[in-house]
Amino acid sequence: MRFLLMCTCLTAIVLLASPAVDKSPVVEEIIAKVNSDIITRSEMDRDRRGLENELRSRGVAAPALQNDVAERSKDILRERIDSILLVGKAKELNISVESEVSKYIAELQVNSKISDAEKFQAYVREQTGQSYEDYRNEVRNGILRQRVIREQVGRGINIPRTELQKYYEEHKNEFMREESVFLREIFLSTEGKDPAATAAVEKKAKDVAARARKGERFTELAKANSDSVTKEQYGELGAFKKGELDKSIENLVWTQERGFVSEPLKRSNGYLILRVDDRHKAGQAALEEVENEIMEKLYMPKFQPKIREYLTQLRQEAFLEIKSGYVDSGAAPGKNTTWTDPAQLKPETVTKEEVASRKRRKKLLWAVPIPGTSKSPERPGVSTSK
């Protein structure tokens, strides 16, 4: 009951910031109460605008845009509730991700090439439409959600090798390979640089290639040094079949074994370092070669339903109220989420006179005879025996 009153009081503070008789405009509308948190109309509207912008960036145009937004907007409240429940569970489990948040933000700053802290924070505000503190908190919550799902759901899913073997035997046609090579790159740009700066880039490229050949992780070197957009994928270029590469590059890498790192290759706008990440020979791939691929195929169909089951369980355990007219598409069966209007809650006592009246009634109770007897009930702690 105390928890219910806390949540309803919180609602009242936001909705009823001024006396009702003033008829002041509502500053914020609360859509749902989730444990000690709330979901507001402005948050829902912001998510909807973000969804629309995302679809526009993918090239979706009217009328498909409106249809897609309308369909996917049905899950906005569900996703908001999911997020609050997962972050709350992370706090309950004492999960800390501050080091991961700091690392993520630091990488973002490095990639932005803005060394000044204040300018970087202004850049974040410009790119996200949020304050730096809000964005950092959003990053933190995102990592917390991933950790909870991984620890509470992912670890409970096991796929035995017999199941991998069975899938492989039944789908061998999926694992017929054409000869291909998998490459990663580190590209150092010389664009716009004078001869002295270009020479410095060449020297750096030779140094990076030498470090890679000595055993430093190519992925980390790519992340730290590459000027290509592939640095975000640690230099990954993917798989190439015969004839898909520039002839000079194909001749260089096609016969090389996994782990080969090239010398810096001079290009028109910089220096390119390539690594043979893997290679597939033509023919039937062995189970060992495709084990991870099969694992992913079998894991995700098991993982996604388990996530929803877990979120349903969290809903069952949570205090959850949703305002009439709004629907949680992930609602837990049988869970009562009826909205309690704080304006309709009647306090136990309102005036001093009512308090005094209750005290008088309590005193008079002891003068009323017990039904069927001529005795009055004994007061607690007062004996009538002689």
PDB file of C-alpha atoms in Angstrom, residues 86-307:
ATOM      1  CA  LEU A  86      15.639  -4.161 -17.456  1.00  0.00           C
ATOM      2  CA  VAL A  87      17.487  -1.137 -16.076  1.00  0.00           C
ATOM      3  CA  GLY A  88      15.739  -1.635 -12.739  1.00  0.00           C
ATOM      4  CA  LYS A  89      16.796  -5.289 -12.724  1.00  0.00           C
ATOM      5  CA  ALA A  90      20.383  -4.251 -13.460  1.00  0.00           C
ATOM      6  CA  LYS A  91      20.358  -1.999 -10.397  1.00  0.00           C
ATOM      7  CA  GLU A  92      18.867  -4.805  -8.319  1.00  0.00           C
ATOM      8  CA  LEU A  93      21.705  -7.093  -9.464  1.00  0.00           C
ATOM      9  CA  ASN A  94      24.296  -4.366  -8.728  1.00  0.00           C
ATOM     10  CA  ILE A  95      25.548  -4.414 -12.321  1.00  0.00           C
ATOM     11  CA  SER A  96      27.991  -1.583 -13.025  1.00  0.00           C
ATOM     12  CA  VAL A  97      28.935  -0.601 -16.575  1.00  0.00           C
ATOM     13  CA  GLU A  98      30.659   2.739 -15.992  1.00  0.00           C
ATOM     14  CA  SER A  99      33.943   1.565 -17.519  1.00  0.00           C
ATOM     15  CA  GLU A 100      32.100   0.380 -20.643  1.00  0.00           C
ATOM     16  CA  VAL A 101      30.204   3.669 -20.888  1.00  0.00           C
ATOM     17  CA  SER A 102      33.416   5.681 -20.576  1.00  0.00           C
ATOM     18  CA  LYS A 103      35.098   3.513 -23.218  1.00  0.00           C
ATOM     19  CA  TYR A 104      32.168   3.936 -25.609  1.00  0.00           C
ATOM     20  CA  ILE A 105      32.098   7.718 -25.152  1.00  0.00           C
ATOM     21  CA  ALA A 106      35.889   7.929 -25.509  1.00  0.00           C
ATOM     22  CA  GLU A 107      35.759   6.001 -28.806  1.00  0.00           C
ATOM     23  CA  LEU A 108      32.981   8.278 -30.002  1.00  0.00           C
ATOM     24  CA  GLN A 109      35.115  11.320 -29.191  1.00  0.00           C
ATOM     25  CA  VAL A 110      38.146   9.846 -30.974  1.00  0.00           C
ATOM     26  CA  ASN A 111      36.043   9.112 -34.055  1.00  0.00           C
ATOM     27  CA  SER A 112      34.620  12.646 -34.008  1.00  0.00           C
ATOM     28  CA  LYS A 113      38.204  14.003 -33.985  1.00  0.00           C
ATOM     29  CA  ILE A 114      37.155  16.645 -31.435  1.00  0.00           C
ATOM     30  CA  SER A 115      39.658  16.781 -28.596  1.00  0.00           C
ATOM     31  CA  ASP A 116      38.118  19.692 -26.682  1.00  0.00           C
ATOM     32  CA  ALA A 117      35.635  18.375 -24.088  1.00  0.00           C
ATOM     33  CA  GLU A 118      33.169  21.276 -24.325  1.00  0.00           C
ATOM     34  CA  LYS A 119      33.153  21.207 -28.127  1.00  0.00           C
ATOM     35  CA  PHE A 120      32.615  17.446 -28.074  1.00  0.00           C
ATOM     36  CA  GLN A 121      29.634  17.818 -25.732  1.00  0.00           C
ATOM     37  CA  ALA A 122      28.200  20.459 -28.063  1.00  0.00           C
ATOM     38  CA  TYR A 123      28.727  18.006 -30.943  1.00  0.00           C
ATOM     39  CA  VAL A 124      26.755  15.338 -29.040  1.00  0.00           C
ATOM     40  CA  ARG A 125      23.887  17.788 -28.456  1.00  0.00           C
ATOM     41  CA  GLU A 126      23.866  18.711 -32.142  1.00  0.00           C
ATOM     42  CA  GLN A 127      23.902  15.101 -33.360  1.00  0.00           C
ATOM     43  CA  THR A 128      21.414  13.600 -30.886  1.00  0.00           C
ATOM     44  CA  GLY A 129      19.159  16.475 -29.856  1.00  0.00           C
ATOM     45  CA  GLN A 130      19.895  15.565 -26.227  1.00  0.00           C
ATOM     46  CA  SER A 131      22.082  17.037 -23.539  1.00  0.00           C
ATOM     47  CA  TYR A 132      25.433  15.320 -23.096  1.00  0.00           C
ATOM     48  CA  GLU A 133      24.328  14.012 -19.678  1.00  0.00           C
ATOM     49  CA  ASP A 134      21.083  12.574 -21.090  1.00  0.00           C
ATOM     50  CA  TYR A 135      22.941  10.934 -23.964  1.00  0.00           C
ATOM     51  CA  ARG A 136      25.501   9.401 -21.606  1.00  0.00           C
ATOM     52  CA  ASN A 137      22.670   8.079 -19.445  1.00  0.00           C
ATOM     53  CA  GLU A 138      20.998   6.612 -22.538  1.00  0.00           C
ATOM     54  CA  VAL A 139      24.245   4.837 -23.451  1.00  0.00           C
ATOM     55  CA  ARG A 140      24.523   3.532 -19.877  1.00  0.00           C
ATOM     56  CA  ASN A 141      20.955   2.198 -19.908  1.00  0.00           C
ATOM     57  CA  GLY A 142      21.495   0.533 -23.280  1.00  0.00           C
ATOM     58  CA  ILE A 143      24.557  -1.332 -22.012  1.00  0.00           C
ATOM     59  CA  LEU A 144      22.747  -2.268 -18.787  1.00  0.00           C
ATOM     60  CA  ARG A 145      19.858  -3.746 -20.783  1.00  0.00           C
ATOM     61  CA  GLN A 146      22.251  -5.827 -22.879  1.00  0.00           C
ATOM     62  CA  ARG A 147      24.055  -7.108 -19.784  1.00  0.00           C
ATOM     63  CA  VAL A 148      20.851  -8.180 -18.035  1.00  0.00           C
ATOM     64  CA  ILE A 149      19.569  -9.992 -21.124  1.00  0.00           C
ATOM     65  CA  ARG A 150      22.914 -11.705 -21.665  1.00  0.00           C
ATOM     66  CA  GLU A 151      23.293 -12.771 -18.033  1.00  0.00           C
ATOM     67  CA  GLN A 152      19.685 -13.619 -17.196  1.00  0.00           C
ATOM     68  CA  VAL A 153      18.524 -15.029 -20.540  1.00  0.00           C
ATOM     69  CA  GLY A 154      21.444 -15.831 -22.840  1.00  0.00           C
ATOM     70  CA  ARG A 155      23.393 -17.980 -20.409  1.00  0.00           C
ATOM     71  CA  GLY A 156      20.441 -20.303 -19.969  1.00  0.00           C
ATOM     72  CA  ILE A 157      20.343 -21.306 -23.643  1.00  0.00           C
ATOM     73  CA  ASN A 158      22.450 -24.330 -24.533  1.00  0.00           C
ATOM     74  CA  ILE A 159      22.670 -25.945 -27.954  1.00  0.00           C
ATOM     75  CA  PRO A 160      24.175 -29.448 -27.785  1.00  0.00           C
ATOM     76  CA  ARG A 161      26.612 -30.553 -30.461  1.00  0.00           C
ATOM     77  CA  THR A 162      24.192 -33.284 -31.530  1.00  0.00           C
ATOM     78  CA  GLU A 163      21.757 -30.545 -32.567  1.00  0.00           C
ATOM     79  CA  LEU A 164      24.487 -28.788 -34.558  1.00  0.00           C
ATOM     80  CA  GLN A 165      25.378 -32.074 -36.251  1.00  0.00           C
ATOM     81  CA  LYS A 166      21.724 -32.779 -37.079  1.00  0.00           C
ATOM     82  CA  TYR A 167      21.234 -29.348 -38.671  1.00  0.00           C
ATOM     83  CA  TYR A 168      24.441 -29.733 -40.669  1.00  0.00           C
ATOM     84  CA  GLU A 169      23.437 -33.155 -42.043  1.00  0.00           C
ATOM     85  CA  GLU A 170      19.945 -31.938 -42.969  1.00  0.00           C
ATOM     86  CA  HIS A 171      21.131 -28.704 -44.649  1.00  0.00           C
ATOM     87  CA  LYS A 172      24.399 -29.643 -46.321  1.00  0.00           C
ATOM     88  CA  ASN A 173      23.384 -27.810 -49.478  1.00  0.00           C
ATOM     89  CA  GLU A 174      23.596 -24.540 -47.494  1.00  0.00           C
ATOM     90  CA  PHE A 175      27.287 -25.134 -46.896  1.00  0.00           C
ATOM     91  CA  MET A 176      28.541 -25.683 -50.431  1.00  0.00           C
ATOM     92  CA  ARG A 177      31.312 -23.138 -50.864  1.00  0.00           C
ATOM     93  CA  GLU A 178      32.790 -21.304 -53.790  1.00  0.00           C
ATOM     94  CA  GLU A 179      36.425 -20.467 -53.292  1.00  0.00           C
ATOM     95  CA  SER A 180      36.590 -17.144 -51.460  1.00  0.00           C
ATOM     96  CA  VAL A 181      38.885 -15.003 -49.358  1.00  0.00           C
ATOM     97  CA  PHE A 182      37.938 -12.871 -46.339  1.00  0.00           C
ATOM     98  CA  LEU A 183      39.818  -9.581 -45.971  1.00  0.00           C
ATOM     99  CA  ARG A 184      40.356  -6.775 -43.472  1.00  0.00           C
ATOM    100  CA  GLU A 185      41.939  -3.416 -44.239  1.00  0.00           C
ATOM    101  CA  ILE A 186      43.753  -0.484 -42.702  1.00  0.00           C
ATOM    102  CA  PHE A 187      43.675   2.600 -44.913  1.00  0.00           C
ATOM    103  CA  LEU A 188      45.785   5.692 -44.197  1.00  0.00           C
ATOM    104  CA  SER A 189      44.701   8.718 -46.207  1.00  0.00           C
ATOM    105  CA  THR A 190      47.046  11.192 -47.919  1.00  0.00           C
ATOM    106  CA  GLU A 191      44.243  13.277 -49.363  1.00  0.00           C
ATOM    107  CA  GLY A 192      44.966  17.018 -49.171  1.00  0.00           C
ATOM    108  CA  LYS A 193      48.426  16.475 -47.659  1.00  0.00           C
ATOM    109  CA  ASP A 194      51.656  18.089 -48.848  1.00  0.00           C
ATOM    110  CA  PRO A 195      54.722  15.947 -49.753  1.00  0.00           C
ATOM    111  CA  ALA A 196      56.156  16.055 -46.229  1.00  0.00           C
ATOM    112  CA  ALA A 197      52.855  14.985 -44.651  1.00  0.00           C
ATOM    113  CA  THR A 198      52.429  12.280 -47.313  1.00  0.00           C
ATOM    114  CA  ALA A 199      55.870  10.901 -46.478  1.00  0.00           C
ATOM    115  CA  ALA A 200      54.880  10.810 -42.800  1.00  0.00           C
ATOM    116  CA  VAL A 201      51.751   8.815 -43.695  1.00  0.00           C
ATOM    117  CA  GLU A 202      53.861   6.331 -45.684  1.00  0.00           C
ATOM    118  CA  LYS A 203      56.216   5.897 -42.727  1.00  0.00           C
ATOM    119  CA  LYS A 204      53.265   5.335 -40.383  1.00  0.00           C
ATOM    120  CA  ALA A 205      51.739   2.778 -42.781  1.00  0.00           C
ATOM    121  CA  LYS A 206      54.979   0.779 -42.843  1.00  0.00           C
ATOM    122  CA  ASP A 207      55.155   0.887 -39.047  1.00  0.00           C
ATOM    123  CA  VAL A 208      51.533  -0.277 -38.643  1.00  0.00           C
ATOM    124  CA  ALA A 209      52.037  -3.133 -41.140  1.00  0.00           C
ATOM    125  CA  ALA A 210      55.197  -4.246 -39.323  1.00  0.00           C
ATOM    126  CA  ARG A 211      53.380  -4.241 -35.973  1.00  0.00           C
ATOM    127  CA  ALA A 212      50.592  -6.363 -37.461  1.00  0.00           C
ATOM    128  CA  ARG A 213      53.058  -8.898 -38.842  1.00  0.00           C
ATOM    129  CA  LYS A 214      54.757  -9.131 -35.452  1.00  0.00           C
ATOM    130  CA  GLY A 215      51.501 -10.243 -33.866  1.00  0.00           C
ATOM    131  CA  GLU A 216      49.576  -7.158 -32.744  1.00  0.00           C
ATOM    132  CA  ARG A 217      45.843  -7.540 -33.264  1.00  0.00           C
ATOM    133  CA  PHE A 218      44.970  -6.295 -36.730  1.00  0.00           C
ATOM    134  CA  THR A 219      41.455  -5.453 -35.535  1.00  0.00           C
ATOM    135  CA  GLU A 220      42.756  -3.113 -32.835  1.00  0.00           C
ATOM    136  CA  LEU A 221      45.290  -1.526 -35.184  1.00  0.00           C
ATOM    137  CA  ALA A 222      42.489  -0.872 -37.683  1.00  0.00           C
ATOM    138  CA  LYS A 223      40.263   0.661 -35.029  1.00  0.00           C
ATOM    139  CA  ALA A 224      43.048   2.959 -33.806  1.00  0.00           C
ATOM    140  CA  ASN A 225      44.704   3.967 -37.096  1.00  0.00           C
ATOM    141  CA  SER A 226      42.486   3.490 -40.139  1.00  0.00           C
ATOM    142  CA  ASP A 227      40.924   6.452 -41.943  1.00  0.00           C
ATOM    143  CA  SER A 228      38.364   4.226 -43.692  1.00  0.00           C
ATOM    144  CA  VAL A 229      34.731   3.919 -42.615  1.00  0.00           C
ATOM    145  CA  THR A 230      35.474   0.223 -42.042  1.00  0.00           C
ATOM    146  CA  LYS A 231      37.365   1.139 -38.851  1.00  0.00           C
ATOM    147  CA  GLU A 232      34.019   0.861 -37.022  1.00  0.00           C
ATOM    148  CA  GLN A 233      33.951  -2.812 -38.072  1.00  0.00           C
ATOM    149  CA  TYR A 234      37.624  -3.229 -37.143  1.00  0.00           C
ATOM    150  CA  GLY A 235      38.611  -3.071 -40.793  1.00  0.00           C
ATOM    151  CA  GLU A 236      36.334  -5.887 -41.961  1.00  0.00           C
ATOM    152  CA  LEU A 237      35.759  -5.975 -45.726  1.00  0.00           C
ATOM    153  CA  GLY A 238      34.017  -9.350 -45.919  1.00  0.00           C
ATOM    154  CA  ALA A 239      34.281 -12.235 -48.395  1.00  0.00           C
ATOM    155  CA  PHE A 240      35.313 -11.986 -52.040  1.00  0.00           C
ATOM    156  CA  LYS A 241      34.984 -14.576 -54.781  1.00  0.00           C
ATOM    157  CA  LYS A 242      37.302 -14.974 -57.738  1.00  0.00           C
ATOM    158  CA  GLY A 243      36.979 -11.979 -60.049  1.00  0.00           C
ATOM    159  CA  GLU A 244      35.408  -9.608 -57.507  1.00  0.00           C
ATOM    160  CA  LEU A 245      38.654  -7.908 -56.460  1.00  0.00           C
ATOM    161  CA  ASP A 246      40.912  -5.513 -58.313  1.00  0.00           C
ATOM    162  CA  LYS A 247      43.267  -7.758 -60.304  1.00  0.00           C
ATOM    163  CA  SER A 248      46.418  -6.522 -58.562  1.00  0.00           C
ATOM    164  CA  ILE A 249      44.898  -7.178 -55.134  1.00  0.00           C
ATOM    165  CA  GLU A 250      43.510 -10.569 -56.185  1.00  0.00           C
ATOM    166  CA  ASN A 251      46.947 -11.659 -57.398  1.00  0.00           C
ATOM    167  CA  LEU A 252      48.437 -10.551 -54.087  1.00  0.00           C
ATOM    168  CA  VAL A 253      46.034 -12.241 -51.657  1.00  0.00           C
ATOM    169  CA  TRP A 254      44.435 -15.165 -53.494  1.00  0.00           C
ATOM    170  CA  THR A 255      47.094 -17.750 -52.767  1.00  0.00           C
ATOM    171  CA  GLN A 256      47.984 -16.471 -49.293  1.00  0.00           C
ATOM    172  CA  GLU A 257      47.092 -18.319 -46.127  1.00  0.00           C
ATOM    173  CA  ARG A 258      45.023 -17.033 -43.239  1.00  0.00           C
ATOM    174  CA  GLY A 259      46.898 -14.372 -41.238  1.00  0.00           C
ATOM    175  CA  PHE A 260      48.851 -12.925 -44.169  1.00  0.00           C
ATOM    176  CA  VAL A 261      49.451  -9.138 -43.850  1.00  0.00           C
ATOM    177  CA  SER A 262      50.505  -7.151 -46.910  1.00  0.00           C
ATOM    178  CA  GLU A 263      53.047  -4.381 -47.221  1.00  0.00           C
ATOM    179  CA  PRO A 264      51.397  -0.943 -47.555  1.00  0.00           C
ATOM    180  CA  LEU A 265      49.968  -0.649 -51.082  1.00  0.00           C
ATOM    181  CA  LYS A 266      50.210   2.798 -52.656  1.00  0.00           C
ATOM    182  CA  ARG A 267      46.822   4.039 -53.842  1.00  0.00           C
ATOM    183  CA  SER A 268      45.861   7.365 -55.426  1.00  0.00           C
ATOM    184  CA  ASN A 269      44.663   8.790 -52.109  1.00  0.00           C
ATOM    185  CA  GLY A 270      46.621   6.876 -49.478  1.00  0.00           C
ATOM    186  CA  TYR A 271      48.175   3.602 -48.346  1.00  0.00           C
ATOM    187  CA  LEU A 272      46.281   0.323 -47.999  1.00  0.00           C
ATOM    188  CA  ILE A 273      47.246  -2.596 -45.750  1.00  0.00           C
ATOM    189  CA  LEU A 274      45.355  -5.878 -46.219  1.00  0.00           C
ATOM    190  CA  ARG A 275      45.028  -8.968 -44.039  1.00  0.00           C
ATOM    191  CA  VAL A 276      43.713 -12.375 -45.119  1.00  0.00           C
ATOM    192  CA  ASP A 277      41.259 -13.053 -42.313  1.00  0.00           C
ATOM    193  CA  ASP A 278      40.073 -16.421 -43.611  1.00  0.00           C
ATOM    194  CA  ARG A 279      39.619 -18.381 -46.808  1.00  0.00           C
ATOM    195  CA  HIS A 280      37.175 -21.002 -48.003  1.00  0.00           C
ATOM    196  CA  LYS A 281      38.095 -23.652 -50.519  1.00  0.00           C
ATOM    197  CA  ALA A 282      35.559 -24.710 -53.121  1.00  0.00           C
ATOM    198  CA  GLY A 283      33.343 -27.655 -52.191  1.00  0.00           C
ATOM    199  CA  GLN A 284      31.499 -28.948 -49.128  1.00  0.00           C
ATOM    200  CA  ALA A 285      32.437 -27.059 -45.966  1.00  0.00           C
ATOM    201  CA  ALA A 286      33.259 -29.231 -42.958  1.00  0.00           C
ATOM    202  CA  LEU A 287      31.110 -28.963 -39.830  1.00  0.00           C
ATOM    203  CA  GLU A 288      34.019 -27.396 -37.928  1.00  0.00           C
ATOM    204  CA  GLU A 289      34.177 -24.593 -40.519  1.00  0.00           C
ATOM    205  CA  VAL A 290      30.498 -23.699 -40.215  1.00  0.00           C
ATOM    206  CA  GLU A 291      29.856 -24.547 -36.566  1.00  0.00           C
ATOM    207  CA  ASN A 292      29.564 -20.903 -35.490  1.00  0.00           C
ATOM    208  CA  GLU A 293      27.282 -20.152 -38.430  1.00  0.00           C
ATOM    209  CA  ILE A 294      24.959 -23.013 -37.474  1.00  0.00           C
ATOM    210  CA  MET A 295      25.095 -21.988 -33.814  1.00  0.00           C
ATOM    211  CA  GLU A 296      23.828 -18.529 -34.733  1.00  0.00           C
ATOM    212  CA  LYS A 297      21.044 -19.984 -36.875  1.00  0.00           C
ATOM    213  CA  LEU A 298      19.852 -22.190 -33.999  1.00  0.00           C
ATOM    214  CA  TYR A 299      20.503 -19.742 -31.167  1.00  0.00           C
ATOM    215  CA  MET A 300      18.439 -16.740 -32.247  1.00  0.00           C
ATOM    216  CA  PRO A 301      15.094 -18.583 -32.660  1.00  0.00           C
ATOM    217  CA  LYS A 302      15.521 -19.820 -29.074  1.00  0.00           C
ATOM    218  CA  PHE A 303      16.862 -16.522 -27.728  1.00  0.00           C
ATOM    219  CA  GLN A 304      14.159 -14.094 -28.880  1.00  0.00           C
ATOM    220  CA  PRO A 305      11.182 -15.922 -27.292  1.00  0.00           C
ATOM    221  CA  LYS A 306      13.169 -16.331 -24.064  1.00  0.00           C
ATOM    222  CA  ILE A 307      13.719 -12.568 -23.895  1.00  0.00           C
TER     223      ILE A 307
END
